[in-house]
mmCIF file of C-alpha atoms in Angstrom:
data_model
loop_
_atom_site.group_PDB
_atom_site.id
_atom_site.type_symbol
_atom_site.label_atom_id
_atom_site.label_comp_id
_atom_site.label_asym_id
_atom_site.label_seq_id
_atom_site.Cartn_x
_atom_site.Cartn_y
_atom_site.Cartn_z
ATOM 1 C CA UNK A 219 18.791 -6.032 2.191
ATOM 2 C CA UNK A 220 20.765 -2.784 2.002
ATOM 3 C CA UNK A 221 19.862 -0.208 4.656
ATOM 4 C CA UNK A 222 20.478 3.532 4.549
ATOM 5 C CA UNK A 223 21.223 6.427 6.877
ATOM 6 C CA UNK A 224 19.324 9.690 6.484
ATOM 7 C CA UNK A 225 20.404 13.098 7.796
ATOM 8 C CA UNK A 226 17.461 15.515 8.158
ATOM 9 C CA UNK A 227 17.177 19.073 9.512
ATOM 10 C CA UNK A 228 14.159 21.371 9.542
ATOM 11 C CA UNK A 229 12.298 19.168 7.073
ATOM 12 C CA UNK A 230 15.207 19.100 4.609
ATOM 13 C CA UNK A 231 16.931 15.859 3.605
ATOM 14 C CA UNK A 232 20.686 16.514 3.660
ATOM 15 C CA UNK A 233 22.054 13.045 3.078
ATOM 16 C CA UNK A 234 20.892 9.562 2.126
ATOM 17 C CA UNK A 235 23.658 6.983 1.971
ATOM 18 C CA UNK A 236 24.258 3.311 2.738
ATOM 19 C CA UNK A 237 24.661 2.674 6.477
ATOM 20 C CA UNK A 238 28.337 1.830 5.919
ATOM 21 C CA UNK A 239 28.929 5.094 4.006
ATOM 22 C CA UNK A 240 30.968 8.086 5.183
ATOM 23 C CA UNK A 241 28.249 10.068 6.947
ATOM 24 C CA UNK A 242 30.586 12.793 8.232
ATOM 25 C CA UNK A 243 31.794 13.659 4.728
ATOM 26 C CA UNK A 244 28.270 13.589 3.281
ATOM 27 C CA UNK A 245 27.006 15.952 5.995
ATOM 28 C CA UNK A 246 29.993 18.269 5.624
ATOM 29 C CA UNK A 247 29.459 18.504 1.868
ATOM 30 C CA UNK A 248 25.707 19.079 2.202
ATOM 31 C CA UNK A 249 25.951 21.682 4.953
ATOM 32 C CA UNK A 250 28.785 23.568 3.268
ATOM 33 C CA UNK A 251 26.608 24.016 0.191
ATOM 34 C CA UNK A 252 23.322 24.700 1.971
ATOM 35 C CA UNK A 253 23.441 26.132 5.469
ATOM 36 C CA UNK A 254 26.927 26.123 6.943
ATOM 37 C CA UNK A 255 28.132 24.743 10.251
ATOM 38 C CA UNK A 256 26.224 24.434 13.496
ATOM 39 C CA UNK A 257 23.182 22.476 12.360
ATOM 40 C CA UNK A 258 21.281 20.101 14.576
ATOM 41 C CA UNK A 259 20.724 17.108 12.321
ATOM 42 C CA UNK A 260 18.408 14.194 12.953
ATOM 43 C CA UNK A 261 20.278 11.026 11.977
ATOM 44 C CA UNK A 262 18.185 7.939 11.231
ATOM 45 C CA UNK A 263 20.036 4.690 10.535
ATOM 46 C CA UNK A 264 18.723 1.408 9.214
ATOM 47 C CA UNK A 265 16.077 2.723 6.834
ATOM 48 C CA UNK A 266 14.892 0.777 3.806
ATOM 49 C CA UNK A 267 14.294 2.658 0.549
ATOM 50 C CA UNK A 268 11.102 1.481 -1.138
ATOM 51 C CA UNK A 269 8.263 2.440 -3.448
ATOM 52 C CA UNK A 270 5.715 0.261 -1.655
ATOM 53 C CA UNK A 271 4.655 0.541 1.969
ATOM 54 C CA UNK A 272 4.012 -2.626 3.968
ATOM 55 C CA UNK A 273 1.908 -3.029 7.097
ATOM 56 C CA UNK A 274 3.985 -1.937 10.080
ATOM 57 C CA UNK A 275 6.371 0.284 8.086
ATOM 58 C CA UNK A 276 7.323 3.494 9.881
ATOM 59 C CA UNK A 277 7.795 6.232 7.267
ATOM 60 C CA UNK A 278 10.882 8.321 8.009
ATOM 61 C CA UNK A 279 10.925 10.308 4.761
ATOM 62 C CA UNK A 280 8.735 10.730 1.672
ATOM 63 C CA UNK A 281 10.162 11.865 -1.625
ATOM 64 C CA UNK A 282 8.979 15.320 -2.622
ATOM 65 C CA UNK A 283 9.678 17.825 -5.349
ATOM 66 C CA UNK A 284 12.451 19.211 -3.118
ATOM 67 C CA UNK A 285 14.242 15.939 -2.436
ATOM 68 C CA UNK A 286 15.023 12.666 -4.120
ATOM 69 C CA UNK A 287 15.714 9.398 -2.342
ATOM 70 C CA UNK A 288 18.471 7.774 -4.350
ATOM 71 C CA UNK A 289 19.982 4.400 -3.525
ATOM 72 C CA UNK A 290 23.631 3.450 -3.997
ATOM 73 C CA UNK A 291 22.940 2.653 -7.677
ATOM 74 C CA UNK A 292 21.219 6.005 -8.307
ATOM 75 C CA UNK A 293 17.693 4.556 -8.450
ATOM 76 C CA UNK A 294 14.868 6.750 -7.080
ATOM 77 C CA UNK A 295 12.517 5.592 -4.335
ATOM 78 C CA UNK A 296 9.376 7.166 -2.876
ATOM 79 C CA UNK A 297 9.855 6.278 0.794
ATOM 80 C CA UNK A 298 12.510 5.664 3.429
ATOM 81 C CA UNK A 299 11.038 3.437 6.139
ATOM 82 C CA UNK A 300 11.962 1.576 9.260
ATOM 83 C CA UNK A 301 10.726 -1.875 8.393
ATOM 84 C CA UNK A 302 9.471 -3.719 11.450
ATOM 85 C CA UNK A 303 9.212 -7.452 11.226
ATOM 86 C CA UNK A 304 5.669 -8.661 11.273
ATOM 87 C CA UNK A 305 4.736 -10.296 14.531
ATOM 88 C CA UNK A 306 3.097 -13.671 14.151
ATOM 89 C CA UNK A 307 1.042 -15.149 16.937
ATOM 90 C CA UNK A 308 1.200 -18.818 17.640
ATOM 91 C CA UNK A 309 -2.080 -20.619 17.401
ATOM 92 C CA UNK A 310 -3.112 -21.838 20.820
#
């Protein structure tokens, strides 16, 4: 499963790229066009892009009219989540 890194500031999604992508370049390009230097970005790694929420998913970002979540193939997704593995209890 491919995971993604998000860069967010003040409720604005600046970058969404595969975890192995060049985050520094993506941030530099986004900030040069939008705000300039000196931003305090929240970086969230290991997110899963999905259209369907599962029990235990922690929503990091929701697509809105102001931002699109695009995967490496250019496909849109509604949510970026941290997907926690479901905990199974052993029967006693």
